[in-house]
Amino acid sequence: MTAAGPADTAARLTGLVRALRGHGLRIGPAETVDAAAVLDVLGFADREQMRAGLAAALLRSDGRRTVFDATFDLFFPLGVGTPEALRADPPPVPDDPEPPRFGRPDPLREQLRERLAAALAADDRAAQARLAGEVVEAFGRYGTGSTPGSDGWSAHQALGRLSPETLLARILSALRESPGREDLSDRDLSDRVLADEIRRRIRDFRTQVTGEARRRVAELRGAERIAERAVAPTADRIDFLYAGREQLAELRRTVHPLARKLATRLAARRRRAARGQIDLRRTLRRSLTTGGVPLRPAYRLRRPARPELVLLCDVSGSVAGFADFTMLLVQAMGEQFSKVRVFAFVNRTAEVTDLLRRGQGDPAGLAARILAEAKVMGHHGNSDYGSALGEFADHHLDAVGPRTCVLVLGDARNNHRDPNPDALRRIAGRARRVLWLNPEQPALWSTGDSAAPAYAGVVEMHSCRNARRLGELIARLLPV
């Protein structure tokens, strides 16, 4: 990476900081000044050393490095435009310039696949980086250039043409024939280990192609815009409703760190609440000894007990990930409450407290176990909040008392059935507090089959779309 001027360096650094803040990373002026000092000391000669130095200066918590690396590549790219290696030594043009037809092999594609197989077999990172640029250059461009803003670079398109995953057998065969393989006693085990290693190298190459395409798009559209839209969010900012299987697994790994953080906050709130409110009469009486100046305030001492918590969770397909994560989080925070009871429903309500306790070893299968072992569905499998709330009010209301906080988790999409808000009023009438956490954004609460407005008129309803927001609501709203 070539050195940049002071103004350009400052613009790139401040752009990087703004983009990272947009992804929820807490970076203040002090960290930004430290990062500038890092650049001044390390310079631009070694890009990876500069990356590590900036990460050390700007990051203050675990789980943020992936977002940092992707954003860093946008603001401090290895180059601009077509990679220098391609400009200096462009890939050879096939002898047959005619474009491939259906069923006819593409010479350039086959040539790139052959070179990629060799680079992956040798684990040649420099060759793989060069090939990533060539693949994007050859197959990643889209648009005609006739319409402004219609051009771009697509890693998905480039990788779809190249299909690196299909090279596994070819690379494995080449490695089997390499020297030093014939004396291995367990050939099958060795082949499995090699296959896993090849898959890892292919994944790394796909990441390189994605980064190269993103860099080129950033040059066309602007780095800050691409950093906002194309960089994957951190786990605590993943939208519950749109999280895939891998993202949900990532969320589950954040349960215990988040639980420890929330437990610390709740304990601090409980200590502050134990002091109680100022007792005005006793404070004025004390002030008589200091000439009327209330130097020693007197408090109405409180001894707050840990609250009871009841979770009422919709575990239907649309919001199962949200309910699953919240149940695991509350289970991990169990010591902060005197009693925790968990009820699940689709259109019938059943207590699943024991299921949750027994399922700590397999959090990924929690929702499936609840659906299989608890009677949460009647004669159909669609959500029916009115029926579920009514059944809870009729058969489980003894779980709610004057010290109980009830959390209702669900999107309130009732499939145009009776919402039965009276059942929710009965629950709210017995509880200390009822909070409804809705994973949808408020703009959608009055659309389609949502009964959110009917329920929001009875209890507090809060939008809770990701783990960060969930933690904020629990720390701020739960009673102490």
XYZ file of C-alpha atoms in Angstrom:
480
model
C 0.000 0.000 0.000
C 1.424 3.349 -1.023
C 1.678 6.238 1.398
C -1.048 8.867 1.384
C -0.922 12.586 2.081
C -1.804 13.947 5.544
C -5.209 15.255 4.453
C -6.103 12.004 2.694
C -4.948 9.957 5.687
C -7.041 12.047 8.086
C -10.091 11.709 5.832
C -9.663 7.951 5.597
C -9.203 7.555 9.358
C -12.203 9.716 10.280
C -14.284 7.914 7.632
C -13.263 4.571 9.148
C -14.242 5.769 12.629
C -17.638 7.066 11.428
C -18.370 3.794 9.656
C -17.439 1.741 12.721
C -19.625 3.933 14.918
C -22.458 3.313 12.478
C -22.070 -0.395 13.217
C -22.421 0.218 16.938
C -18.766 0.260 17.976
C -18.082 2.723 20.757
C -15.158 4.826 19.587
C -14.515 8.218 21.132
C -12.099 11.074 20.440
C -9.416 9.469 22.625
C -9.410 6.260 20.590
C -9.345 8.263 17.348
C -6.297 10.227 18.533
C -4.608 6.949 19.504
C -5.323 5.567 16.021
C -3.762 8.648 14.426
C -0.656 8.142 16.576
C -0.523 4.503 15.442
C -0.550 5.587 11.797
C 2.175 8.124 12.502
C 4.410 5.479 14.092
C 3.718 2.491 11.827
C 3.277 4.264 8.509
C 1.955 2.516 5.409
C 4.813 0.163 4.536
C 3.265 -2.926 6.159
C -0.509 -2.943 5.664
C -1.205 -5.905 7.969
C 0.858 -4.347 10.739
C -1.099 -1.123 10.273
C -4.379 -3.086 10.419
C -3.364 -4.730 13.695
C -2.263 -1.402 15.185
C -5.508 0.370 14.307
C -7.542 -2.552 15.659
C -5.642 -2.379 18.962
C -6.298 1.373 19.197
C -9.978 1.395 18.191
C -11.511 -1.856 19.476
C -12.470 -2.183 23.115
C -14.489 -5.418 23.165
C -14.485 -8.910 21.697
C -16.509 -9.927 18.667
C -15.885 -6.743 16.677
C -12.833 -7.724 14.632
C -14.788 -9.098 11.650
C -16.632 -5.803 11.188
C -13.389 -3.863 11.664
C -11.498 -5.899 9.057
C -14.202 -5.519 6.396
C -14.466 -1.775 7.033
C -10.690 -1.304 7.147
C -10.402 -2.872 3.681
C -12.761 -0.205 2.319
C -10.949 2.819 3.736
C -7.377 1.501 3.493
C -7.491 -0.748 0.408
C -4.505 -2.579 -0.976
C -4.834 -0.585 -4.196
C -7.296 1.269 -6.386
C -8.918 0.338 -9.655
C -7.592 -2.762 -11.371
C -4.945 -4.424 -9.177
C -1.417 -3.368 -10.062
C -0.387 -6.971 -10.732
C -3.064 -7.246 -13.410
C -2.068 -3.950 -15.021
C 1.596 -4.945 -15.099
C 1.013 -8.509 -16.284
C -2.542 -9.001 -17.563
C -3.890 -12.556 -17.790
C -3.402 -14.177 -21.193
C -6.292 -13.899 -23.617
C -7.568 -17.253 -24.888
C -6.859 -18.111 -28.495
C -10.568 -18.529 -29.188
C -12.195 -15.094 -28.621
C -15.709 -16.309 -29.404
C -17.938 -16.108 -26.290
C -18.984 -19.483 -24.863
C -22.327 -20.875 -25.857
C -24.531 -23.261 -23.894
C -22.722 -26.573 -23.509
C -19.426 -25.172 -24.784
C -16.507 -24.755 -22.342
C -15.213 -21.287 -21.542
C -11.401 -21.302 -22.063
C -10.763 -18.379 -19.701
C -12.890 -19.959 -16.972
C -11.126 -23.315 -17.313
C -7.742 -21.614 -17.236
C -8.587 -19.703 -14.050
C -9.971 -22.837 -12.407
C -6.790 -24.756 -13.251
C -4.582 -22.024 -11.776
C -6.801 -21.713 -8.717
C -6.633 -25.459 -8.071
C -2.835 -25.281 -8.177
C -2.738 -22.238 -5.855
C -5.097 -23.850 -3.355
C -3.176 -27.132 -3.405
C 0.078 -25.260 -2.707
C -1.654 -22.901 -0.228
C -0.053 -20.008 -2.117
C -1.730 -16.924 -0.596
C -0.078 -14.468 -2.989
C -1.293 -16.407 -6.016
C -4.794 -16.651 -4.522
C -4.907 -12.882 -3.973
C -3.883 -12.273 -7.575
C -6.476 -14.752 -8.816
C -9.192 -13.058 -6.757
C -8.510 -9.844 -8.670
C -8.488 -11.665 -12.002
C -11.777 -13.465 -11.274
C -13.544 -10.222 -10.355
C -12.047 -8.519 -13.417
C -13.139 -11.349 -15.723
C -16.558 -12.315 -14.349
C -17.656 -9.781 -11.733
C -18.538 -6.732 -13.807
C -22.209 -5.963 -14.429
C -24.011 -3.074 -16.103
C -23.559 -1.446 -19.489
C -22.329 1.967 -18.421
C -25.181 3.683 -20.269
C -27.126 4.461 -17.082
C -25.356 6.318 -14.229
C -25.121 4.192 -11.115
C -26.029 0.959 -12.918
C -22.461 -0.400 -13.115
C -20.815 -2.397 -10.384
C -18.924 -5.492 -9.344
C -20.534 -8.639 -7.979
C -18.669 -11.286 -5.992
C -21.727 -13.545 -6.198
C -21.705 -13.347 -9.998
C -17.952 -13.948 -10.213
C -17.956 -16.913 -7.825
C -21.015 -18.363 -9.544
C -19.118 -18.457 -12.821
C -15.945 -19.854 -11.280
C -17.576 -22.448 -8.910
C -14.483 -22.978 -6.707
C -16.302 -25.540 -4.522
C -16.299 -28.020 -7.402
C -12.482 -28.086 -7.357
C -12.387 -30.104 -4.116
C -11.907 -33.504 -5.773
C -9.242 -32.181 -8.167
C -7.215 -30.575 -5.356
C -7.583 -33.631 -3.115
C -6.308 -35.875 -5.923
C -3.284 -33.613 -6.443
C -2.452 -33.639 -2.740
C -2.803 -37.424 -2.541
C -0.096 -37.754 -5.189
C 2.249 -35.334 -3.427
C 5.416 -36.741 -1.750
C 5.094 -37.890 1.843
C 1.565 -39.206 1.577
C 2.240 -42.876 0.912
C 3.455 -43.681 4.448
C 0.272 -42.569 6.231
C -1.330 -45.509 8.036
C -4.920 -44.215 8.200
C -5.623 -43.073 4.647
C -9.355 -42.428 5.196
C -8.727 -40.186 8.209
C -6.020 -38.328 6.330
C -8.351 -37.753 3.371
C -11.050 -36.343 5.663
C -8.584 -33.978 7.316
C -7.299 -32.879 3.911
C -10.826 -32.323 2.608
C -11.643 -30.093 5.589
C -8.438 -28.121 5.007
C -9.256 -27.664 1.307
C -12.754 -26.431 2.172
C -11.198 -23.897 4.534
C -8.867 -22.640 1.791
C -11.804 -22.343 -0.620
C -13.759 -20.336 1.979
C -10.768 -18.036 2.436
C -10.558 -17.537 -1.332
C -14.265 -16.700 -1.502
C -13.655 -14.089 1.216
C -10.836 -12.601 -0.877
C -13.105 -12.346 -3.944
C -15.845 -10.749 -1.854
C -13.390 -8.200 -0.460
C -12.044 -7.378 -3.925
C -15.540 -6.828 -5.345
C -16.545 -4.726 -2.327
C -13.415 -2.580 -2.716
C -14.213 -1.838 -6.349
C -17.843 -1.032 -5.585
C -16.665 1.323 -2.827
C -14.640 3.246 -5.420
C -17.807 3.686 -7.505
C -20.335 4.378 -4.753
C -18.260 5.731 -1.855
C -16.630 3.830 0.995
C -18.967 5.076 3.741
C -22.086 4.088 1.799
C -20.763 0.590 1.126
C -19.563 0.227 4.731
C -23.111 0.969 5.895
C -24.845 -1.444 3.524
C -22.400 -4.207 2.620
C -20.502 -4.916 5.853
C -22.185 -7.613 7.937
C -23.312 -6.298 11.352
C -21.968 -7.533 14.660
C -23.872 -10.358 16.332
C -25.680 -8.071 18.780
C -27.094 -5.999 15.891
C -28.453 -8.886 13.797
C -32.190 -8.548 13.238
C -33.957 -11.451 14.963
C -36.553 -11.822 12.211
C -34.038 -12.066 9.367
C -31.234 -14.003 11.042
C -30.142 -17.182 9.284
C -29.047 -20.414 10.924
C -25.390 -19.384 11.221
C -26.319 -15.956 12.566
C -28.610 -17.514 15.193
C -25.752 -19.790 16.229
C -23.545 -16.698 16.540
C -26.236 -15.048 18.675
C -26.403 -18.028 21.019
C -22.665 -17.731 21.597
C -23.240 -14.189 22.879
C -25.836 -15.262 25.474
C -23.539 -15.749 28.455
C -21.348 -12.626 27.936
C -24.512 -10.533 27.548
C -26.076 -12.187 30.604
C -23.031 -11.328 32.743
C -23.148 -7.717 31.582
C -26.886 -7.381 32.279
C -26.543 -9.082 35.660
C -23.923 -6.510 36.666
C -26.196 -3.657 35.603
C -29.221 -5.042 37.448
C -27.166 -5.617 40.590
C -25.926 -2.006 40.452
C -29.498 -0.744 40.040
C -30.562 -2.874 43.002
C -27.809 -1.399 45.182
C -28.823 2.137 44.246
C -32.489 1.381 44.841
C -31.721 0.039 48.323
C -30.977 3.596 49.476
C -34.553 4.614 48.785
C -35.927 8.138 48.379
C -35.028 11.165 50.464
C -37.070 11.496 53.673
C -37.767 15.244 53.667
C -38.907 15.501 57.312
C -35.876 13.715 58.749
C -33.541 15.646 56.430
C -34.922 19.006 57.653
C -34.651 17.890 61.259
C -31.002 16.977 60.729
C -30.336 20.325 59.057
C -31.159 22.168 62.341
C -27.748 21.146 63.671
C -25.984 22.681 60.637
C -27.736 26.034 60.495
C -30.532 24.846 58.168
C -28.172 23.492 55.504
C -29.090 19.848 54.622
C -25.572 18.468 54.635
C -26.667 14.948 55.642
C -29.737 13.788 53.671
C -31.875 11.110 55.297
C -33.386 8.327 53.179
C -36.391 6.086 53.476
C -34.465 2.842 53.492
C -35.651 0.054 51.206
C -34.783 -3.584 51.134
C -35.819 -4.547 47.612
C -36.273 -8.240 46.978
C -35.358 -9.819 43.691
C -38.379 -9.747 41.388
C -40.185 -12.723 39.926
C -40.199 -13.100 36.155
C -42.659 -14.818 33.834
C -41.905 -15.205 30.126
C -44.782 -15.765 27.717
C -43.178 -16.656 24.369
C -44.517 -17.154 20.865
C -42.456 -20.045 19.460
C -44.035 -20.155 16.003
C -41.714 -20.107 13.003
C -41.798 -16.368 12.371
C -40.397 -15.333 15.763
C -38.881 -18.574 17.087
C -35.315 -17.223 16.901
C -36.223 -14.167 18.994
C -38.032 -16.225 21.650
C -35.272 -18.855 21.666
C -32.511 -16.301 22.294
C -34.510 -14.454 24.990
C -35.330 -17.660 26.873
C -31.661 -18.648 26.892
C -30.668 -15.165 28.060
C -33.149 -15.171 30.937
C -32.063 -18.684 31.905
C -28.453 -17.473 32.091
C -29.570 -14.530 34.269
C -31.628 -16.718 36.605
C -29.773 -15.628 39.759
C -31.043 -12.065 39.302
C -34.642 -13.177 39.928
C -36.225 -14.945 42.846
C -38.289 -17.109 40.492
C -38.423 -17.594 36.720
C -41.232 -19.400 34.921
C -41.392 -19.766 31.148
C -44.519 -20.430 29.094
C -44.551 -21.055 25.350
C -47.397 -20.918 22.878
C -48.374 -21.069 19.243
C -52.148 -21.268 19.731
C -52.092 -23.153 23.062
C -50.041 -22.324 26.152
C -47.800 -24.733 28.052
C -45.131 -24.267 30.725
C -41.643 -25.134 29.466
C -39.514 -24.119 32.461
C -38.217 -27.661 32.994
C -37.577 -28.137 29.271
C -35.463 -24.990 29.253
C -33.522 -26.110 32.312
C -32.841 -29.582 30.908
C -31.873 -28.206 27.492
C -28.878 -26.133 28.559
C -26.506 -28.543 26.848
C -28.184 -28.167 23.442
C -29.378 -24.571 23.015
C -29.644 -24.918 19.230
C -32.439 -27.498 19.536
C -34.485 -25.653 22.159
C -37.284 -24.462 19.860
C -37.586 -27.885 18.216
C -37.820 -29.614 21.613
C -40.532 -27.227 22.763
C -42.598 -27.842 19.627
C -42.122 -31.601 19.934
C -42.626 -32.098 23.683
C -44.897 -29.264 24.852
C -48.557 -28.896 23.931
C -48.269 -25.512 22.283
C -50.410 -26.266 19.211
C -54.027 -27.288 18.864
C -55.732 -28.440 15.688
C -53.690 -26.067 13.522
C -50.127 -24.684 13.525
C -50.810 -20.945 13.105
C -50.313 -18.302 15.787
C -53.413 -17.379 17.787
C -52.519 -14.849 20.463
C -56.105 -14.429 21.657
C -56.510 -18.141 22.344
C -53.051 -18.471 23.933
C -53.481 -15.458 26.220
C -56.951 -16.690 27.192
C -55.608 -20.123 28.109
C -52.822 -18.565 30.191
C -55.324 -16.325 32.019
C -57.660 -19.261 32.663
C -55.156 -21.939 33.735
C -51.824 -20.336 34.684
C -52.711 -17.025 36.298
C -51.433 -18.309 39.649
C -47.898 -17.818 38.230
C -48.445 -14.040 38.335
C -48.372 -12.048 41.567
C -47.714 -8.526 42.862
C -43.924 -9.009 42.568
C -44.048 -10.517 39.071
C -42.879 -8.882 35.879
C -44.384 -10.510 32.788
C -42.512 -10.347 29.460
C -44.603 -11.204 26.404
C -42.440 -12.041 23.383
C -44.002 -12.019 19.940
C -44.906 -10.064 16.827
C -48.673 -10.009 17.689
C -49.571 -11.304 14.215
C -52.822 -13.065 14.994
C -53.895 -14.382 11.556
C -57.024 -12.179 11.685
C -58.411 -13.990 14.737
C -59.900 -12.426 17.882
C -56.998 -10.762 19.772
C -58.801 -11.168 23.128
C -57.271 -8.091 24.844
C -59.395 -8.781 27.963
C -57.180 -11.777 28.760
C -54.129 -9.497 28.651
C -55.932 -7.047 30.979
C -56.512 -9.860 33.492
C -52.790 -10.680 33.435
C -51.823 -7.018 33.767
C -54.246 -6.608 36.685
C -52.333 -9.149 38.787
C -48.755 -8.392 37.740
C -46.390 -5.734 39.004
C -45.570 -4.872 35.387
C -46.262 -6.310 31.929
C -43.943 -5.542 29.010
C -44.492 -6.682 25.443
C -41.334 -7.026 23.346
C -42.117 -7.000 19.628
C -39.345 -7.956 17.150
C -40.992 -5.941 14.359
C -40.387 -2.262 13.758
C -43.261 0.014 14.920
C -44.114 1.017 11.349
C -45.376 -2.541 10.768
C -47.484 -2.873 13.896
C -50.681 -1.694 12.210
C -50.234 -3.617 8.951
C -51.715 -6.898 7.756
C -52.903 -9.290 10.468
C -51.029 -7.544 13.309
C -53.011 -7.054 16.523
C -50.213 -4.950 18.046
C -52.337 -1.758 18.378
C -54.947 -3.626 20.427
C -52.331 -5.008 22.810
C -50.294 -1.784 22.951
C -53.421 -0.071 24.333
C -53.352 -2.457 27.312
C -49.633 -2.870 28.154
C -46.321 -1.260 27.251
C -45.082 -2.499 23.871
C -41.472 -1.949 22.823
C -39.730 -2.707 19.547
C -36.925 -5.197 20.158
C -35.207 -6.164 16.914
C -31.748 -7.297 18.032
C -29.751 -8.461 21.032
C -28.379 -5.000 21.787
C -31.876 -3.536 22.030
C -33.027 -6.496 24.140
C -30.207 -5.913 26.600
C -31.022 -2.208 26.847
C -34.698 -2.911 27.557
C -33.991 -5.559 30.182
C -31.452 -3.374 31.989
C -33.720 -0.324 31.919
C -37.268 -1.630 32.323
C -37.210 -4.676 34.545
C -38.100 -3.872 38.182
C -35.515 -4.230 40.944
